Short mmCIF file of C-alpha atoms in Angstrom, two decimals:
data_model
loop_
_atom_site.label_atom_id
_atom_site.label_comp_id
_atom_site.label_asym_id
_atom_site.label_seq_id
_atom_site.Cartn_x
_atom_site.Cartn_y
_atom_site.Cartn_z
CA MET A 1 -20.74 6.53 -2.92
CA ARG A 2 -16.98 6.92 -2.75
CA ILE A 3 -15.46 5.77 0.53
CA LEU A 4 -11.98 6.51 1.86
CA GLY A 5 -10.90 3.96 4.45
CA ILE A 6 -8.14 4.91 6.89
CA ASP A 7 -6.04 2.45 8.89
CA PRO A 8 -4.47 4.93 11.32
CA GLY A 9 -0.79 4.70 12.17
CA LEU A 10 1.99 7.20 12.67
CA THR A 11 4.72 5.32 10.80
CA ARG A 12 2.35 3.91 8.16
CA CYS A 13 -1.21 5.15 7.69
CA GLY A 14 -3.15 3.07 5.18
CA LEU A 15 -5.44 4.89 2.75
CA GLY A 16 -7.84 2.79 0.70
CA THR A 17 -10.55 4.17 -1.57
CA ILE A 18 -13.44 2.28 -3.16
CA ASP A 19 -16.68 3.07 -4.95
CA PHE A 20 -19.90 1.51 -3.63
CA VAL A 21 -22.80 1.34 -6.07
CA GLY A 22 -25.24 -0.69 -3.98
CA ALA A 23 -26.26 -4.35 -3.77
CA ARG A 24 -22.87 -5.19 -2.20
CA ARG A 25 -21.06 -4.07 -5.36
CA VAL A 26 -17.76 -2.35 -4.63
CA SER A 27 -14.90 -1.46 -6.95
CA PHE A 28 -11.30 -0.51 -6.37
CA VAL A 29 -10.30 3.13 -6.85
CA ASP A 30 -6.95 3.71 -5.17
CA VAL A 31 -4.69 2.56 -2.37
CA ASP A 32 -1.75 4.34 -0.76
CA VAL A 33 0.21 4.64 2.45
CA ALA A 34 1.07 7.88 4.23
CA ARG A 35 4.48 7.41 5.85
CA SER A 36 6.53 9.31 8.40
CA ASN A 37 10.04 8.75 9.73
CA PRO A 38 10.19 7.71 13.41
CA ALA A 39 13.34 9.87 13.76
CA MET A 40 11.30 13.03 13.11
CA LEU A 41 9.60 15.12 15.77
CA PRO A 42 6.04 13.87 16.48
CA GLU A 43 4.42 17.10 15.36
CA LYS A 44 6.30 16.99 12.06
CA ARG A 45 5.20 13.40 11.53
CA LEU A 46 1.58 14.32 12.15
CA LEU A 47 1.87 17.19 9.69
CA LEU A 48 3.13 14.80 7.01
CA ILE A 49 0.18 12.47 7.60
CA HIS A 50 -2.28 15.37 7.57
CA ASN A 51 -0.89 16.75 4.32
CA LYS A 52 -1.08 13.34 2.64
CA LEU A 53 -4.68 12.92 3.80
CA ALA A 54 -5.60 16.37 2.52
CA GLU A 55 -3.99 15.63 -0.85
CA THR A 56 -5.84 12.31 -1.12
CA ILE A 57 -9.15 13.97 -0.32
CA ARG A 58 -8.59 16.70 -2.90
CA LEU A 59 -7.66 14.19 -5.61
CA LEU A 60 -10.25 11.47 -4.95
CA ARG A 61 -13.13 13.47 -3.43
CA PRO A 62 -14.61 10.82 -1.14
CA ASP A 63 -18.21 11.15 0.05
CA VAL A 64 -17.44 9.61 3.44
CA ILE A 65 -14.37 8.67 5.46
CA ALA A 66 -14.26 5.44 7.48
CA ILE A 67 -11.62 5.09 10.19
CA GLU A 68 -10.65 2.10 12.29
CA ARG A 69 -11.50 2.67 15.94
CA VAL A 70 -8.54 2.54 18.35
CA PHE A 71 -8.52 -0.01 21.17
CA ALA A 72 -6.12 -0.22 24.12
CA GLN A 73 -3.20 -2.55 23.56
CA GLU A 74 -0.11 -3.49 25.51
CA ASN A 75 1.98 -0.79 23.83
CA VAL A 76 0.54 2.42 25.29
CA ARG A 77 2.84 4.63 23.24
CA SER A 78 1.59 3.02 20.04
CA VAL A 79 -2.04 3.54 21.10
CA VAL A 80 -1.43 7.22 21.82
CA SER A 81 0.26 7.88 18.47
CA THR A 82 -2.46 5.96 16.63
CA ALA A 83 -5.14 7.99 18.43
CA GLN A 84 -3.36 11.16 17.37
CA VAL A 85 -3.57 10.06 13.73
CA VAL A 86 -7.27 9.32 14.21
CA GLY A 87 -7.67 12.87 15.52
CA ILE A 88 -5.98 14.53 12.57
CA SER A 89 -7.92 12.28 10.19
CA MET A 90 -11.19 13.46 11.71
CA LEU A 91 -9.96 17.05 11.61
CA CYS A 92 -8.99 16.75 7.96
CA ALA A 93 -12.41 15.28 7.15
CA ALA A 94 -14.14 18.14 8.96
CA GLN A 95 -12.02 20.69 7.12
CA HIS A 96 -13.32 19.29 3.84
CA GLY A 97 -16.92 18.85 5.03
CA ILE A 98 -16.84 15.04 4.82
CA PRO A 99 -18.74 12.84 7.32
CA VAL A 100 -16.77 10.32 9.37
CA GLN A 101 -17.69 6.93 10.78
CA MET A 102 -15.64 4.63 12.99
CA HIS A 103 -15.48 0.83 12.78
CA SER A 104 -13.89 -1.58 15.24
CA PRO A 105 -11.17 -4.01 14.10
CA SER A 106 -13.39 -7.04 14.80
CA GLU A 107 -16.26 -5.43 12.89
CA VAL A 108 -14.02 -4.90 9.86
CA LYS A 109 -12.68 -8.47 9.97
CA ALA A 110 -16.15 -9.94 10.29
CA ALA A 111 -17.53 -7.79 7.48
CA VAL A 112 -14.96 -8.93 4.92
CA SER A 113 -14.29 -12.50 6.08
CA GLY A 114 -17.15 -13.60 8.33
CA ASN A 115 -14.68 -14.03 11.20
CA GLY A 116 -14.17 -11.24 13.72
CA ARG A 117 -10.81 -12.76 14.69
CA ALA A 118 -9.45 -13.28 11.17
CA SER A 119 -5.71 -12.95 10.64
CA LYS A 120 -4.08 -10.16 8.67
CA ALA A 121 -3.35 -12.65 5.88
CA GLN A 122 -7.03 -13.68 5.71
CA VAL A 123 -8.12 -10.05 5.50
CA GLN A 124 -5.61 -9.38 2.73
CA LEU A 125 -6.87 -12.38 0.76
CA MET A 126 -10.52 -11.41 1.14
CA VAL A 127 -9.84 -7.82 0.09
CA LYS A 128 -8.16 -9.16 -3.05
CA GLN A 129 -11.13 -11.41 -3.84
CA ILE A 130 -13.86 -8.88 -3.03
CA LEU A 131 -12.28 -6.16 -5.18
CA GLY A 132 -11.20 -8.56 -7.94
CA LEU A 133 -7.55 -7.56 -7.71
CA LYS A 134 -4.78 -9.52 -9.39
CA GLU A 135 -2.47 -9.45 -6.37
CA ILE A 136 -2.72 -9.21 -2.61
CA VAL A 137 -2.44 -5.61 -1.44
CA ARG A 138 0.70 -4.82 0.54
CA PRO A 139 1.66 -3.59 3.03
CA LYS A 140 -1.02 -4.84 5.38
CA ASP A 141 -1.87 -1.28 6.40
CA ALA A 142 -3.02 -0.59 2.84
CA ALA A 143 -5.10 -3.79 2.73
CA ASP A 144 -6.63 -2.93 6.10
CA ALA A 145 -7.62 0.51 4.80
CA LEU A 146 -9.48 -1.09 1.89
CA ALA A 147 -11.12 -3.56 4.30
CA ILE A 148 -12.33 -0.64 6.43
CA ALA A 149 -13.83 1.02 3.36
CA ILE A 150 -15.55 -2.25 2.34
CA CYS A 151 -16.88 -2.67 5.87
CA HIS A 152 -18.37 0.80 5.75
CA ALA A 153 -19.98 0.13 2.36
CA TRP A 154 -21.68 -2.97 3.67
CA ARG A 155 -22.53 -1.49 7.05
CA GLY A 156 -24.14 1.53 5.39
CA ASN A 157 -26.13 -0.84 3.19
CA LEU A 158 -27.34 -2.81 6.20
CA ALA A 159 -27.84 -0.17 8.86
CA VAL A 160 -31.35 0.55 10.08
CA ASN A 161 -30.47 4.15 10.91
CA THR A 162 -27.55 5.83 9.15
CA ASN A 163 -27.41 8.96 11.28
CA ALA A 164 -23.67 9.60 11.44
CA THR A 165 -23.60 10.94 14.97
CA ARG A 166 -25.48 7.99 16.46
CA ALA A 167 -23.48 5.51 14.40
CA GLN A 168 -20.30 7.04 15.77
CA HIS A 169 -21.26 6.26 19.35
CA GLY A 170 -23.44 3.19 18.88
CA GLY A 171 -27.10 2.67 19.69
CA ALA A 172 -29.85 0.22 18.83
CA GLY A 173 -30.95 2.29 15.86
CA THR A 174 -27.61 1.76 14.15
CA LEU A 175 -27.60 -2.04 14.34
CA PRO A 176 -27.59 -3.83 10.99
CA ARG A 177 -30.25 -6.32 10.02
CA ALA A 178 -29.06 -9.92 10.33
CA GLU A 179 -31.48 -11.62 7.93
CA GLY A 180 -32.35 -11.28 4.26
CA VAL A 181 -31.84 -13.17 1.02
CA ASP A 182 -29.67 -10.33 -0.31
CA LEU A 183 -27.07 -10.71 2.46
CA THR A 184 -23.87 -12.72 2.16
CA ALA A 185 -22.94 -15.26 4.82
CA ALA A 186 -20.18 -12.92 6.01
CA GLN A 187 -22.61 -10.02 6.35
CA LYS A 188 -25.07 -12.14 8.35
CA LEU A 189 -22.34 -13.31 10.73
CA TRP A 190 -21.08 -9.77 11.18
CA ALA A 191 -24.59 -8.42 11.84
CA GLN A 192 -25.27 -11.15 14.41
CA ALA A 193 -21.96 -10.39 16.14
CA GLU A 194 -22.82 -6.68 16.27
CA ARG A 195 -26.19 -7.41 17.90
CA LEU A 196 -24.64 -9.82 20.40
CA GLN A 197 -22.00 -7.26 21.35
CA ALA A 198 -24.67 -4.57 21.78
CA ARG A 199 -26.55 -6.80 24.22
CA HIS A 200 -23.60 -7.97 26.27
CA GLY A 201 -21.12 -5.12 25.99
CA ALA A 202 -17.74 -4.86 24.32
CA VAL A 203 -15.75 -8.02 23.77
CA ALA A 204 -12.63 -8.30 25.91
CA PRO A 205 -9.26 -7.96 24.19
CA GLU A 206 -8.01 -11.23 22.72
CA LYS A 207 -5.24 -11.67 25.29
CA PHE A 208 -7.89 -11.87 28.04
CA ARG A 209 -9.91 -14.51 26.18
CA LYS A 210 -7.14 -17.13 26.05
#
């Protein structure tokens, strides 16, 4: 299964592609960043991102697209522009007949590092190790895109029910199993965190947990 991970952003949109062959085995395919100039009109910037996404899809032919889910932050303008990029990413996927699944930032961090509050540097390091790369992927948007793709590979391998529509909106049937000799420590921790969150609701933003 070829997975295109997207770290949405209007100035820099990370695009990371991996191949998943099962049994937690993933391999690096490509990484790129779609960029737009903040001085341009918003609609022109979105068109640039869309065109880059479409080109990447045509060249790499992913089987599924994984996108990081947007959460409210202090900078409302940034959230809105990021959500717009998520929208055009989903549109581009639909135009090419490719299924989409969303993953939360904490889910991605936990999947690759075992820590749902891992730093950007930790995620970059784990992506390098998991994919056997010689150097840390930069910028961070590119590394995050690969992390999102890895998260989807492992989530798809663990999920009880892989129905894309239900997985998009949550539900008990989409929860991953938390036990098994074939699971890594990071996967077990992530699965346990997912089940805990499903029971008690979404985790509050970090600034409210200090």
